[in-house]
Amino acid sequence: MIRFIAALLFAVSGFMWGNSRSMQLKRKVEVCVQLDELLRFFDMRVRYRCDDVYEICRELDAASFSSLDFISLLPVDYSPCVDFHEAWCSAVTSQDELGDEEKNLLVRFGNVLGTCDAEGFHNAVEALRSELDILGSRRRDEYSSKGRVCRSIGPMLGIVAGLAVI
């Protein structure tokens, strides 16, 4: 009886591992979608409302970017002691859930903030969005192929381990 329970636990843990790995890949896709929304959010605020970065950061707190936790670490008021670009960079690098490519893209975006006119900012955002489109399609491909494999192999490995116990 104990071997049967152990086999069942191995099968369940294999299923949970496969599902967990698949959800990690899905979160990477969601991060890319929210990054695109973030870039468009900044672009619209700078181009059409001429907001500065602190006003935009105040509005970001009210917006729903659930996968982008670094937003809560951004400064919302000007302080002569705090450099916005350094605060942006440290906030982005502090979020562990972001991949290296996403962090690199966000750091480059943060370096553009507040350094050029509205048209130059729009051009920079469009270039970053085209890079993000490529990254997003790669993340979607990873999720569709690797996610399916993880959801299949996880339970199978769990069942094989369970059978080995029996």
JSON list of C-alpha atoms in Angstrom, two decimals:
[
{"chain": "A", "resi": 1, "resn": "MET", "atom": "CA", "xyz": [0.00, 0.00, 0.00]},
{"chain": "A", "resi": 2, "resn": "ILE", "atom": "CA", "xyz": [2.84, 2.41, 0.83]},
{"chain": "A", "resi": 3, "resn": "ARG", "atom": "CA", "xyz": [4.46, 1.75, -2.55]},
{"chain": "A", "resi": 4, "resn": "PHE", "atom": "CA", "xyz": [1.20, 2.53, -4.31]},
{"chain": "A", "resi": 5, "resn": "ILE", "atom": "CA", "xyz": [0.89, 5.83, -2.44]},
{"chain": "A", "resi": 6, "resn": "ALA", "atom": "CA", "xyz": [4.52, 6.68, -3.26]},
{"chain": "A", "resi": 7, "resn": "ALA", "atom": "CA", "xyz": [3.88, 5.87, -6.92]},
{"chain": "A", "resi": 8, "resn": "LEU", "atom": "CA", "xyz": [0.82, 8.12, -6.89]},
{"chain": "A", "resi": 9, "resn": "LEU", "atom": "CA", "xyz": [2.82, 10.92, -5.28]},
{"chain": "A", "resi": 10, "resn": "PHE", "atom": "CA", "xyz": [5.51, 10.62, -7.95]},
{"chain": "A", "resi": 11, "resn": "ALA", "atom": "CA", "xyz": [2.88, 10.82, -10.69]},
{"chain": "A", "resi": 12, "resn": "VAL", "atom": "CA", "xyz": [1.26, 13.88, -9.11]},
{"chain": "A", "resi": 13, "resn": "SER", "atom": "CA", "xyz": [4.61, 15.60, -8.60]},
{"chain": "A", "resi": 14, "resn": "GLY", "atom": "CA", "xyz": [5.51, 14.94, -12.25]},
{"chain": "A", "resi": 15, "resn": "PHE", "atom": "CA", "xyz": [2.24, 16.50, -13.35]},
{"chain": "A", "resi": 16, "resn": "MET", "atom": "CA", "xyz": [2.82, 19.51, -11.09]},
{"chain": "A", "resi": 17, "resn": "TRP", "atom": "CA", "xyz": [6.38, 19.99, -12.38]},
{"chain": "A", "resi": 18, "resn": "GLY", "atom": "CA", "xyz": [5.24, 19.91, -16.01]},
{"chain": "A", "resi": 19, "resn": "ASN", "atom": "CA", "xyz": [2.41, 22.32, -15.36]},
{"chain": "A", "resi": 20, "resn": "SER", "atom": "CA", "xyz": [4.67, 24.66, -13.38]},
{"chain": "A", "resi": 21, "resn": "ARG", "atom": "CA", "xyz": [7.28, 24.77, -16.14]},
{"chain": "A", "resi": 22, "resn": "SER", "atom": "CA", "xyz": [4.59, 25.44, -18.71]},
{"chain": "A", "resi": 23, "resn": "MET", "atom": "CA", "xyz": [3.21, 28.30, -16.60]},
{"chain": "A", "resi": 24, "resn": "GLN", "atom": "CA", "xyz": [6.69, 29.86, -16.38]},
{"chain": "A", "resi": 25, "resn": "LEU", "atom": "CA", "xyz": [6.85, 29.94, -20.16]},
{"chain": "A", "resi": 26, "resn": "LYS", "atom": "CA", "xyz": [3.36, 31.44, -20.32]},
{"chain": "A", "resi": 27, "resn": "ARG", "atom": "CA", "xyz": [4.37, 34.19, -17.87]},
{"chain": "A", "resi": 28, "resn": "LYS", "atom": "CA", "xyz": [7.24, 35.14, -20.20]},
{"chain": "A", "resi": 29, "resn": "VAL", "atom": "CA", "xyz": [4.72, 35.64, -22.99]},
{"chain": "A", "resi": 30, "resn": "GLU", "atom": "CA", "xyz": [2.54, 37.76, -20.69]},
{"chain": "A", "resi": 31, "resn": "VAL", "atom": "CA", "xyz": [5.57, 39.88, -19.74]},
{"chain": "A", "resi": 32, "resn": "CYS", "atom": "CA", "xyz": [6.25, 40.63, -23.42]},
{"chain": "A", "resi": 33, "resn": "VAL", "atom": "CA", "xyz": [2.63, 41.65, -23.96]},
{"chain": "A", "resi": 34, "resn": "GLN", "atom": "CA", "xyz": [2.71, 43.95, -20.94]},
{"chain": "A", "resi": 35, "resn": "LEU", "atom": "CA", "xyz": [6.05, 45.43, -22.01]},
{"chain": "A", "resi": 36, "resn": "ASP", "atom": "CA", "xyz": [4.49, 46.35, -25.35]},
{"chain": "A", "resi": 37, "resn": "GLU", "atom": "CA", "xyz": [1.58, 47.98, -23.50]},
{"chain": "A", "resi": 38, "resn": "LEU", "atom": "CA", "xyz": [4.07, 49.85, -21.30]},
{"chain": "A", "resi": 39, "resn": "LEU", "atom": "CA", "xyz": [5.99, 51.19, -24.30]},
{"chain": "A", "resi": 40, "resn": "ARG", "atom": "CA", "xyz": [2.75, 52.30, -25.97]},
{"chain": "A", "resi": 41, "resn": "PHE", "atom": "CA", "xyz": [1.61, 53.88, -22.68]},
{"chain": "A", "resi": 42, "resn": "PHE", "atom": "CA", "xyz": [4.77, 55.98, -22.43]},
{"chain": "A", "resi": 43, "resn": "ASP", "atom": "CA", "xyz": [4.67, 56.85, -26.14]},
{"chain": "A", "resi": 44, "resn": "MET", "atom": "CA", "xyz": [1.10, 58.12, -25.96]},
{"chain": "A", "resi": 45, "resn": "ARG", "atom": "CA", "xyz": [1.74, 60.16, -22.82]},
{"chain": "A", "resi": 46, "resn": "VAL", "atom": "CA", "xyz": [4.88, 61.79, -24.21]},
{"chain": "A", "resi": 47, "resn": "ARG", "atom": "CA", "xyz": [3.66, 62.40, -27.77]},
{"chain": "A", "resi": 48, "resn": "TYR", "atom": "CA", "xyz": [0.15, 63.63, -27.16]},
{"chain": "A", "resi": 49, "resn": "ARG", "atom": "CA", "xyz": [0.08, 64.92, -23.59]},
{"chain": "A", "resi": 50, "resn": "CYS", "atom": "CA", "xyz": [3.72, 65.99, -23.22]},
{"chain": "A", "resi": 51, "resn": "ASP", "atom": "CA", "xyz": [3.88, 64.48, -19.74]},
{"chain": "A", "resi": 52, "resn": "ASP", "atom": "CA", "xyz": [7.19, 64.22, -17.96]},
{"chain": "A", "resi": 53, "resn": "VAL", "atom": "CA", "xyz": [8.48, 60.90, -16.61]},
{"chain": "A", "resi": 54, "resn": "TYR", "atom": "CA", "xyz": [7.30, 61.54, -13.06]},
{"chain": "A", "resi": 55, "resn": "GLU", "atom": "CA", "xyz": [3.72, 62.22, -14.15]},
{"chain": "A", "resi": 56, "resn": "ILE", "atom": "CA", "xyz": [3.77, 59.06, -16.22]},
{"chain": "A", "resi": 57, "resn": "CYS", "atom": "CA", "xyz": [5.15, 57.02, -13.31]},
{"chain": "A", "resi": 58, "resn": "ARG", "atom": "CA", "xyz": [2.35, 58.33, -11.08]},
{"chain": "A", "resi": 59, "resn": "GLU", "atom": "CA", "xyz": [-0.18, 57.14, -13.68]},
{"chain": "A", "resi": 60, "resn": "LEU", "atom": "CA", "xyz": [1.60, 53.77, -13.96]},
{"chain": "A", "resi": 61, "resn": "ASP", "atom": "CA", "xyz": [0.81, 53.04, -10.33]},
{"chain": "A", "resi": 62, "resn": "ALA", "atom": "CA", "xyz": [-2.89, 53.20, -11.19]},
{"chain": "A", "resi": 63, "resn": "ALA", "atom": "CA", "xyz": [-2.51, 51.15, -14.39]},
{"chain": "A", "resi": 64, "resn": "SER", "atom": "CA", "xyz": [-2.57, 47.39, -14.22]},
{"chain": "A", "resi": 65, "resn": "PHE", "atom": "CA", "xyz": [0.77, 45.90, -15.20]},
{"chain": "A", "resi": 66, "resn": "SER", "atom": "CA", "xyz": [0.62, 42.86, -12.96]},
{"chain": "A", "resi": 67, "resn": "SER", "atom": "CA", "xyz": [3.72, 41.14, -14.39]},
{"chain": "A", "resi": 68, "resn": "LEU", "atom": "CA", "xyz": [5.89, 44.25, -14.13]},
{"chain": "A", "resi": 69, "resn": "ASP", "atom": "CA", "xyz": [6.61, 44.59, -10.42]},
{"chain": "A", "resi": 70, "resn": "PHE", "atom": "CA", "xyz": [9.45, 47.06, -10.92]},
{"chain": "A", "resi": 71, "resn": "ILE", "atom": "CA", "xyz": [6.91, 49.82, -11.63]},
{"chain": "A", "resi": 72, "resn": "SER", "atom": "CA", "xyz": [6.16, 50.16, -7.93]},
{"chain": "A", "resi": 73, "resn": "LEU", "atom": "CA", "xyz": [9.84, 50.99, -7.31]},
{"chain": "A", "resi": 74, "resn": "LEU", "atom": "CA", "xyz": [9.96, 53.93, -9.74]},
{"chain": "A", "resi": 75, "resn": "PRO", "atom": "CA", "xyz": [10.13, 57.46, -8.34]},
{"chain": "A", "resi": 76, "resn": "VAL", "atom": "CA", "xyz": [6.92, 59.45, -8.76]},
{"chain": "A", "resi": 77, "resn": "ASP", "atom": "CA", "xyz": [8.22, 62.83, -7.61]},
{"chain": "A", "resi": 78, "resn": "TYR", "atom": "CA", "xyz": [11.29, 64.76, -8.62]},
{"chain": "A", "resi": 79, "resn": "SER", "atom": "CA", "xyz": [14.15, 64.76, -6.16]},
{"chain": "A", "resi": 80, "resn": "PRO", "atom": "CA", "xyz": [17.53, 66.36, -6.86]},
{"chain": "A", "resi": 81, "resn": "CYS", "atom": "CA", "xyz": [19.20, 63.50, -4.96]},
{"chain": "A", "resi": 82, "resn": "VAL", "atom": "CA", "xyz": [17.78, 60.77, -7.19]},
{"chain": "A", "resi": 83, "resn": "ASP", "atom": "CA", "xyz": [18.75, 60.28, -10.82]},
{"chain": "A", "resi": 84, "resn": "PHE", "atom": "CA", "xyz": [15.71, 58.92, -12.66]},
{"chain": "A", "resi": 85, "resn": "HIS", "atom": "CA", "xyz": [17.74, 56.81, -15.08]},
{"chain": "A", "resi": 86, "resn": "GLU", "atom": "CA", "xyz": [19.64, 55.11, -12.25]},
{"chain": "A", "resi": 87, "resn": "ALA", "atom": "CA", "xyz": [16.39, 54.53, -10.35]},
{"chain": "A", "resi": 88, "resn": "TRP", "atom": "CA", "xyz": [14.82, 53.02, -13.50]},
{"chain": "A", "resi": 89, "resn": "CYS", "atom": "CA", "xyz": [17.82, 50.76, -14.08]},
{"chain": "A", "resi": 90, "resn": "SER", "atom": "CA", "xyz": [17.95, 49.52, -10.49]},
{"chain": "A", "resi": 91, "resn": "ALA", "atom": "CA", "xyz": [14.17, 48.93, -10.44]},
{"chain": "A", "resi": 92, "resn": "VAL", "atom": "CA", "xyz": [14.33, 46.91, -13.65]},
{"chain": "A", "resi": 93, "resn": "THR", "atom": "CA", "xyz": [17.30, 44.81, -12.56]},
{"chain": "A", "resi": 94, "resn": "SER", "atom": "CA", "xyz": [15.68, 44.11, -9.19]},
{"chain": "A", "resi": 95, "resn": "GLN", "atom": "CA", "xyz": [12.80, 42.14, -10.79]},
{"chain": "A", "resi": 96, "resn": "ASP", "atom": "CA", "xyz": [14.02, 38.56, -11.05]},
{"chain": "A", "resi": 97, "resn": "GLU", "atom": "CA", "xyz": [11.07, 37.32, -13.14]},
{"chain": "A", "resi": 98, "resn": "LEU", "atom": "CA", "xyz": [12.24, 39.31, -16.15]},
{"chain": "A", "resi": 99, "resn": "GLY", "atom": "CA", "xyz": [14.56, 37.58, -18.59]},
{"chain": "A", "resi": 100, "resn": "ASP", "atom": "CA", "xyz": [17.89, 39.08, -19.57]},
{"chain": "A", "resi": 101, "resn": "GLU", "atom": "CA", "xyz": [16.60, 40.21, -22.96]},
{"chain": "A", "resi": 102, "resn": "GLU", "atom": "CA", "xyz": [13.59, 41.93, -21.41]},
{"chain": "A", "resi": 103, "resn": "LYS", "atom": "CA", "xyz": [15.81, 43.65, -18.82]},
{"chain": "A", "resi": 104, "resn": "ASN", "atom": "CA", "xyz": [18.21, 44.81, -21.52]},
{"chain": "A", "resi": 105, "resn": "LEU", "atom": "CA", "xyz": [15.35, 46.24, -23.56]},
{"chain": "A", "resi": 106, "resn": "LEU", "atom": "CA", "xyz": [13.87, 48.02, -20.53]},
{"chain": "A", "resi": 107, "resn": "VAL", "atom": "CA", "xyz": [17.22, 49.48, -19.50]},
{"chain": "A", "resi": 108, "resn": "ARG", "atom": "CA", "xyz": [17.73, 50.85, -23.01]},
{"chain": "A", "resi": 109, "resn": "PHE", "atom": "CA", "xyz": [14.20, 52.26, -22.89]},
{"chain": "A", "resi": 110, "resn": "GLY", "atom": "CA", "xyz": [14.94, 53.89, -19.54]},
{"chain": "A", "resi": 111, "resn": "ASN", "atom": "CA", "xyz": [18.02, 55.55, -21.01]},
{"chain": "A", "resi": 112, "resn": "VAL", "atom": "CA", "xyz": [15.85, 57.16, -23.70]},
{"chain": "A", "resi": 113, "resn": "LEU", "atom": "CA", "xyz": [13.29, 58.55, -21.24]},
{"chain": "A", "resi": 114, "resn": "GLY", "atom": "CA", "xyz": [13.52, 62.30, -20.91]},
{"chain": "A", "resi": 115, "resn": "THR", "atom": "CA", "xyz": [16.52, 62.69, -23.23]},
{"chain": "A", "resi": 116, "resn": "CYS", "atom": "CA", "xyz": [14.92, 63.67, -26.54]},
{"chain": "A", "resi": 117, "resn": "ASP", "atom": "CA", "xyz": [11.94, 65.45, -28.04]},
{"chain": "A", "resi": 118, "resn": "ALA", "atom": "CA", "xyz": [8.60, 63.77, -28.63]},
{"chain": "A", "resi": 119, "resn": "GLU", "atom": "CA", "xyz": [9.35, 62.72, -32.22]},
{"chain": "A", "resi": 120, "resn": "GLY", "atom": "CA", "xyz": [12.76, 61.29, -31.32]},
{"chain": "A", "resi": 121, "resn": "PHE", "atom": "CA", "xyz": [11.20, 59.46, -28.41]},
{"chain": "A", "resi": 122, "resn": "HIS", "atom": "CA", "xyz": [8.51, 58.03, -30.68]},
{"chain": "A", "resi": 123, "resn": "ASN", "atom": "CA", "xyz": [11.16, 56.77, -33.12]},
{"chain": "A", "resi": 124, "resn": "ALA", "atom": "CA", "xyz": [13.12, 55.16, -30.28]},
{"chain": "A", "resi": 125, "resn": "VAL", "atom": "CA", "xyz": [9.96, 53.51, -28.92]},
{"chain": "A", "resi": 126, "resn": "GLU", "atom": "CA", "xyz": [9.06, 52.16, -32.36]},
{"chain": "A", "resi": 127, "resn": "ALA", "atom": "CA", "xyz": [12.53, 50.65, -32.73]},
{"chain": "A", "resi": 128, "resn": "LEU", "atom": "CA", "xyz": [12.25, 49.03, -29.28]},
{"chain": "A", "resi": 129, "resn": "ARG", "atom": "CA", "xyz": [8.74, 47.78, -30.07]},
{"chain": "A", "resi": 130, "resn": "SER", "atom": "CA", "xyz": [10.00, 46.10, -33.24]},
{"chain": "A", "resi": 131, "resn": "GLU", "atom": "CA", "xyz": [12.67, 44.33, -31.16]},
{"chain": "A", "resi": 132, "resn": "LEU", "atom": "CA", "xyz": [10.00, 43.41, -28.63]},
{"chain": "A", "resi": 133, "resn": "ASP", "atom": "CA", "xyz": [7.79, 41.97, -31.39]},
{"chain": "A", "resi": 134, "resn": "ILE", "atom": "CA", "xyz": [10.62, 39.62, -32.37]},
{"chain": "A", "resi": 135, "resn": "LEU", "atom": "CA", "xyz": [11.22, 38.68, -28.74]},
{"chain": "A", "resi": 136, "resn": "GLY", "atom": "CA", "xyz": [7.49, 38.19, -28.14]},
{"chain": "A", "resi": 137, "resn": "SER", "atom": "CA", "xyz": [7.12, 35.89, -31.13]},
{"chain": "A", "resi": 138, "resn": "ARG", "atom": "CA", "xyz": [10.10, 33.87, -29.91]},
{"chain": "A", "resi": 139, "resn": "ARG", "atom": "CA", "xyz": [8.52, 33.60, -26.44]},
{"chain": "A", "resi": 140, "resn": "ARG", "atom": "CA", "xyz": [5.18, 32.50, -27.96]},
{"chain": "A", "resi": 141, "resn": "ASP", "atom": "CA", "xyz": [6.98, 29.86, -30.03]},
{"chain": "A", "resi": 142, "resn": "GLU", "atom": "CA", "xyz": [8.79, 28.62, -26.93]},
{"chain": "A", "resi": 143, "resn": "TYR", "atom": "CA", "xyz": [5.53, 28.41, -25.03]},
{"chain": "A", "resi": 144, "resn": "SER", "atom": "CA", "xyz": [3.67, 26.59, -27.78]},
{"chain": "A", "resi": 145, "resn": "SER", "atom": "CA", "xyz": [6.40, 23.99, -28.31]},
{"chain": "A", "resi": 146, "resn": "LYS", "atom": "CA", "xyz": [8.13, 23.63, -24.95]},
{"chain": "A", "resi": 147, "resn": "GLY", "atom": "CA", "xyz": [4.96, 24.17, -22.92]},
{"chain": "A", "resi": 148, "resn": "ARG", "atom": "CA", "xyz": [3.24, 21.28, -24.62]},
{"chain": "A", "resi": 149, "resn": "VAL", "atom": "CA", "xyz": [6.32, 19.08, -24.12]},
{"chain": "A", "resi": 150, "resn": "CYS", "atom": "CA", "xyz": [6.55, 19.96, -20.41]},
{"chain": "A", "resi": 151, "resn": "ARG", "atom": "CA", "xyz": [2.85, 19.26, -19.87]},
{"chain": "A", "resi": 152, "resn": "SER", "atom": "CA", "xyz": [3.33, 15.86, -21.54]},
{"chain": "A", "resi": 153, "resn": "ILE", "atom": "CA", "xyz": [6.70, 14.78, -20.20]},
{"chain": "A", "resi": 154, "resn": "GLY", "atom": "CA", "xyz": [6.10, 15.81, -16.59]},
{"chain": "A", "resi": 155, "resn": "PRO", "atom": "CA", "xyz": [3.28, 13.34, -15.90]},
{"chain": "A", "resi": 156, "resn": "MET", "atom": "CA", "xyz": [4.99, 10.67, -17.97]},
{"chain": "A", "resi": 157, "resn": "LEU", "atom": "CA", "xyz": [8.20, 10.94, -15.94]},
{"chain": "A", "resi": 158, "resn": "GLY", "atom": "CA", "xyz": [6.16, 10.91, -12.75]},
{"chain": "A", "resi": 159, "resn": "ILE", "atom": "CA", "xyz": [4.36, 7.74, -13.81]},
{"chain": "A", "resi": 160, "resn": "VAL", "atom": "CA", "xyz": [7.63, 6.08, -14.80]},
{"chain": "A", "resi": 161, "resn": "ALA", "atom": "CA", "xyz": [9.15, 6.96, -11.43]},
{"chain": "A", "resi": 162, "resn": "GLY", "atom": "CA", "xyz": [6.02, 5.68, -9.75]},
{"chain": "A", "resi": 163, "resn": "LEU", "atom": "CA", "xyz": [6.22, 2.41, -11.63]},
{"chain": "A", "resi": 164, "resn": "ALA", "atom": "CA", "xyz": [9.86, 2.07, -10.63]},
{"chain": "A", "resi": 165, "resn": "VAL", "atom": "CA", "xyz": [8.83, 2.37, -6.98]},
{"chain": "A", "resi": 166, "resn": "ILE", "atom": "CA", "xyz": [6.23, -0.35, -7.35]}
]
